[in-house]
Amino acid sequence: MVNLKSLPSPEEPAEALAAVVALRLLADKLEHSAVSSAIEQGWSWSQIAEALGVSKQAAHKRLASVHSKADS
Amino acid sequence: MFKTIRQRFRDMGTIKALCFEAEKLGNADGQKEPGAEHFVLSALALPDGTARKAFLRVHADPDSFRAAIAKQYEDALQNVGIALPRGAEISGEATPIPTSKGPYKTQPSAQALMQTLTREIMKKEQKADSTAPLLSAHVLLAATSAQYSVAARAFRAMGIDPEKLAKAANAEIVAYRACL
């Protein structure tokens, strides 16, 4: 678990914001890989949406490119 | 007049190549839309070679820019206590996204770069000489105007001073035009 005290200080916004950008990219990539694997394992969009905590429509709209990649 | 029109058509071709390659690089990097850093990578591949020469002028290897993008992500993650496994890269990892079939979209950092490039840099250049060509070094100039973008952090990760890189880009633009 990340110790919150070890995070960049808000008084150093450049470092803190750079960390936010990197975390977002890491999360996006993890999401794409996990959804791609889930589709390959036969998960439905309803199951993926439930696991991600979003609606089925939102999951499909945001991750349709993963779907087409898994199909190809 | 004819020379000016011909040059504008050539510039449109350069912008098309720049945007197409940037999108390809962004998608190959697992991102839906290219950012300013992908436009810098794309500029380094443009045939005029002025962006690559500007890098060499500040003693930086243009082929290391991609690794520098990954390095600045790694450094940022280390600041929050996340160390990637050895050999793993957040940027450049093999999670490509199919190229979008809809309208051309970019990340805000790339939109800002293109606005600086077309509305400031090229406007000024073409005011001085209407036949001035759009070069890859102009793209570098636009990229160095941002302080906190991924591209700016990647320059710093390579030990490049953005001001010196901008000066080198300007010098390469002058040298290129002197050879025309």
Coordinates of C-alpha atoms in Angstrom, one line a residue:
Chain A
M1 CA 0.0 0.0 0.0
V2 CA 1.3 3.4 -0.9
N3 CA 2.0 5.6 2.1
L4 CA 0.2 8.9 1.5
K5 CA 2.9 10.8 3.3
S6 CA 5.4 9.6 0.6
L7 CA 3.3 11.2 -2.2
P8 CA 4.7 14.4 -3.8
S9 CA 3.8 17.5 -1.7
P10 CA 0.9 19.6 -3.1
E11 CA 3.4 22.4 -2.7
E12 CA 5.3 20.8 -5.6
P13 CA 2.5 20.8 -8.1
A14 CA 4.7 20.0 -11.1
E15 CA 5.8 16.6 -9.6
A16 CA 2.3 15.9 -8.2
L17 CA 0.6 16.6 -11.5
A18 CA 3.2 14.6 -13.5
A19 CA 2.4 11.6 -11.2
V20 CA -1.3 12.1 -11.8
V21 CA -0.7 11.9 -15.6
A22 CA 1.4 8.8 -15.3
L23 CA -1.1 7.1 -13.0
R24 CA -3.9 7.8 -15.4
L25 CA -1.9 6.3 -18.3
L26 CA -1.0 3.3 -16.2
A27 CA -4.7 2.8 -15.2
D28 CA -5.9 3.1 -18.8
K29 CA -3.4 0.5 -20.0
L30 CA -4.2 -1.8 -17.1
E31 CA -7.9 -1.4 -17.9
H32 CA -7.4 -2.2 -21.6
S33 CA -5.3 -5.3 -20.9
A34 CA -7.7 -6.6 -18.3
V35 CA -10.8 -6.0 -20.5
S36 CA -9.1 -7.6 -23.5
S37 CA -8.3 -10.7 -21.4
A38 CA -11.9 -10.7 -20.0
I39 CA -13.3 -10.7 -23.5
E40 CA -11.0 -13.5 -24.6
Q41 CA -12.1 -15.5 -21.6
G42 CA -15.8 -15.0 -22.6
W43 CA -16.9 -12.3 -20.1
S44 CA -20.0 -10.4 -21.2
W45 CA -20.0 -6.6 -21.3
S46 CA -22.4 -6.7 -18.4
Q47 CA -19.9 -8.5 -16.3
I48 CA -17.0 -6.2 -17.3
A49 CA -19.2 -3.1 -16.5
E50 CA -20.1 -4.6 -13.1
A51 CA -16.4 -5.2 -12.3
L52 CA -15.4 -1.7 -13.4
G53 CA -18.3 -0.1 -11.5
V54 CA -19.8 1.6 -14.6
S55 CA -22.8 1.1 -16.8
K56 CA -22.7 -1.5 -19.7
Q57 CA -23.2 1.4 -22.2
A58 CA -20.4 3.4 -20.7
A59 CA -18.0 0.4 -20.6
H60 CA -18.8 -0.5 -24.2
K61 CA -18.5 3.1 -25.5
R62 CA -15.2 3.7 -23.8
L63 CA -13.7 0.3 -24.5
A64 CA -15.1 -0.6 -27.9
S65 CA -11.6 -0.4 -29.4
V66 CA -10.5 -3.2 -27.1
H67 CA -13.5 -5.2 -28.2
S68 CA -12.6 -4.8 -31.9
K69 CA -9.0 -5.7 -31.1
A70 CA -10.0 -8.9 -29.2
D71 CA -12.3 -9.8 -32.2
S72 CA -9.5 -9.5 -34.8
Chain B
M1 CA 2.4 34.4 -55.7
F2 CA 2.6 31.0 -57.5
K3 CA 5.6 30.1 -55.3
T4 CA 3.6 31.0 -52.1
I5 CA 0.6 28.8 -53.2
R6 CA 2.9 25.9 -54.1
Q7 CA 4.6 26.2 -50.7
R8 CA 1.2 26.2 -48.9
F9 CA 0.3 23.0 -50.7
R10 CA 3.6 21.4 -49.6
D11 CA 3.0 22.6 -46.0
M12 CA -0.4 20.9 -46.1
G13 CA 1.3 17.7 -47.1
T14 CA 3.8 18.1 -44.3
I15 CA 1.0 18.6 -41.7
K16 CA -0.8 15.6 -43.1
A17 CA 2.3 13.4 -42.7
L18 CA 3.0 14.9 -39.3
C19 CA -0.6 14.2 -38.0
F20 CA -0.9 10.7 -39.6
E21 CA 2.4 9.5 -38.1
A22 CA 1.7 11.1 -34.7
E23 CA -1.7 9.3 -34.5
K24 CA 0.0 6.0 -35.5
L25 CA 2.7 6.5 -32.8
G26 CA 0.1 7.4 -30.2
N27 CA -2.1 4.4 -31.0
A28 CA 0.9 2.1 -31.0
D29 CA 1.7 3.5 -27.6
G30 CA -1.8 2.3 -26.4
Q31 CA -3.3 5.9 -26.4
K32 CA -6.5 6.7 -28.3
E33 CA -5.3 10.2 -29.3
P34 CA -1.8 11.5 -29.9
G35 CA -0.2 14.0 -27.5
A36 CA 2.4 16.6 -28.1
E37 CA 5.1 14.1 -27.4
H38 CA 3.9 11.9 -30.3
F39 CA 4.1 15.0 -32.6
V40 CA 7.7 15.5 -31.5
L41 CA 8.4 11.8 -32.4
S42 CA 6.6 12.3 -35.7
A43 CA 8.6 15.5 -36.4
L44 CA 11.8 13.6 -35.8
A45 CA 10.8 11.3 -38.7
L46 CA 10.0 14.0 -41.2
P47 CA 12.3 14.0 -44.2
D48 CA 13.6 17.6 -43.9
G49 CA 15.7 16.3 -40.9
T50 CA 15.9 19.8 -39.2
A51 CA 14.4 18.5 -35.9
R52 CA 16.9 15.7 -35.8
K53 CA 19.7 18.1 -36.5
A54 CA 18.5 20.4 -33.7
F55 CA 18.7 17.6 -31.3
L56 CA 22.3 16.8 -32.4
R57 CA 23.2 20.5 -32.1
V58 CA 22.4 20.2 -28.3
H59 CA 24.3 16.9 -28.2
A60 CA 21.2 14.8 -27.7
D61 CA 20.4 11.6 -29.5
P62 CA 17.0 12.1 -31.4
D63 CA 16.5 8.3 -31.2
S64 CA 16.5 8.5 -27.4
F65 CA 13.4 10.7 -27.2
R66 CA 11.0 7.7 -27.1
A67 CA 12.9 6.2 -24.2
A68 CA 12.9 9.6 -22.5
I69 CA 9.1 9.7 -22.6
A70 CA 9.0 6.3 -20.8
K71 CA 11.6 7.5 -18.4
Q72 CA 9.6 10.6 -17.3
Y73 CA 6.6 8.4 -16.7
E74 CA 8.7 6.0 -14.6
D75 CA 10.2 8.9 -12.6
A76 CA 6.7 10.3 -12.0
L77 CA 5.4 6.9 -10.8
Q78 CA 8.5 6.5 -8.5
N79 CA 7.5 9.7 -6.9
V80 CA 4.3 8.1 -5.7
G81 CA 6.0 4.9 -4.6
I82 CA 5.3 2.8 -7.7
A83 CA 8.3 1.0 -9.3
L84 CA 7.6 -0.8 -12.5
P85 CA 9.0 -4.3 -12.9
R86 CA 12.4 -4.5 -14.6
G87 CA 12.0 -4.2 -18.3
A88 CA 8.4 -3.0 -18.1
E89 CA 7.5 0.3 -19.7
I90 CA 4.4 2.4 -19.2
S91 CA 5.0 4.0 -22.5
G92 CA 5.8 2.1 -25.7
E93 CA 4.2 -1.1 -24.3
A94 CA 2.6 -3.4 -26.8
T95 CA -1.0 -2.5 -26.2
P96 CA -1.8 -0.9 -29.6
I97 CA -5.2 0.7 -30.3
P98 CA -6.8 0.5 -33.8
T99 CA -6.6 3.9 -35.6
S100 CA -9.8 5.8 -35.3
K101 CA -12.0 5.9 -38.4
G102 CA -13.9 9.1 -37.3
P103 CA -12.7 12.7 -37.3
Y104 CA -9.0 13.4 -36.4
K105 CA -8.7 13.9 -32.7
T106 CA -5.7 14.7 -30.5
Q107 CA -5.0 15.3 -26.8
P108 CA -5.1 18.9 -25.6
S109 CA -1.3 19.0 -25.4
A110 CA -1.2 18.3 -29.2
Q111 CA -4.0 20.8 -29.9
A112 CA -1.9 23.5 -28.0
L113 CA 1.2 22.5 -30.0
M114 CA -0.6 22.8 -33.3
Q115 CA -2.1 26.2 -32.4
T116 CA 1.3 27.5 -31.4
L117 CA 2.8 26.1 -34.6
T118 CA 0.2 27.5 -37.0
R119 CA -1.1 30.7 -35.3
E120 CA 2.2 32.0 -33.8
I121 CA 5.3 30.4 -35.3
M122 CA 4.3 29.9 -38.9
K123 CA 2.3 33.1 -39.0
K124 CA 5.4 35.0 -38.0
E125 CA 7.7 33.1 -40.4
Q126 CA 5.3 33.7 -43.3
K127 CA 4.9 37.3 -42.5
A128 CA 8.6 37.7 -43.0
D129 CA 8.8 35.4 -46.1
S130 CA 5.5 34.2 -47.6
T131 CA 7.4 31.2 -49.2
A132 CA 8.9 30.0 -45.9
P133 CA 8.4 26.2 -45.6
L134 CA 7.0 24.4 -42.6
L135 CA 9.9 22.3 -41.2
S136 CA 10.2 19.7 -38.5
A137 CA 12.3 22.1 -36.5
H138 CA 9.2 24.4 -36.3
V139 CA 7.3 21.5 -34.5
L140 CA 10.2 21.3 -32.0
L141 CA 10.0 25.1 -31.5
A142 CA 6.2 24.7 -30.7
A143 CA 6.9 21.8 -28.3
T144 CA 9.6 23.8 -26.4
S145 CA 7.0 26.5 -25.7
A146 CA 5.3 24.2 -23.2
Q147 CA 6.8 23.9 -19.7
Y148 CA 4.9 21.1 -18.0
S149 CA 3.8 18.7 -20.9
V150 CA 5.0 15.1 -21.2
A151 CA 7.2 16.3 -24.1
A152 CA 8.7 19.0 -21.9
R153 CA 9.4 16.5 -19.1
A154 CA 10.9 14.1 -21.6
F155 CA 13.3 16.8 -22.8
R156 CA 14.3 17.4 -19.2
A157 CA 14.7 13.6 -18.7
M158 CA 17.3 13.7 -21.6
G159 CA 19.1 16.6 -20.0
I160 CA 17.9 19.0 -22.7
D161 CA 17.4 22.7 -21.9
P162 CA 14.3 23.7 -23.8
E163 CA 15.7 27.2 -24.4
K164 CA 18.8 25.8 -26.0
L165 CA 16.8 23.3 -28.1
A166 CA 14.6 26.2 -29.3
K167 CA 17.8 28.2 -30.3
A168 CA 19.1 25.0 -32.1
A169 CA 15.8 24.6 -33.9
N170 CA 15.9 28.2 -35.1
A171 CA 19.5 27.8 -36.2
E172 CA 18.5 24.7 -38.2
I173 CA 15.6 26.6 -39.8
V174 CA 18.0 29.3 -40.9
A175 CA 20.6 26.8 -42.2
Y176 CA 17.9 24.9 -44.2
R177 CA 16.5 28.0 -45.8
A178 CA 20.0 29.2 -46.7
C179 CA 20.4 26.0 -48.8
L180 CA 17.2 26.6 -50.8

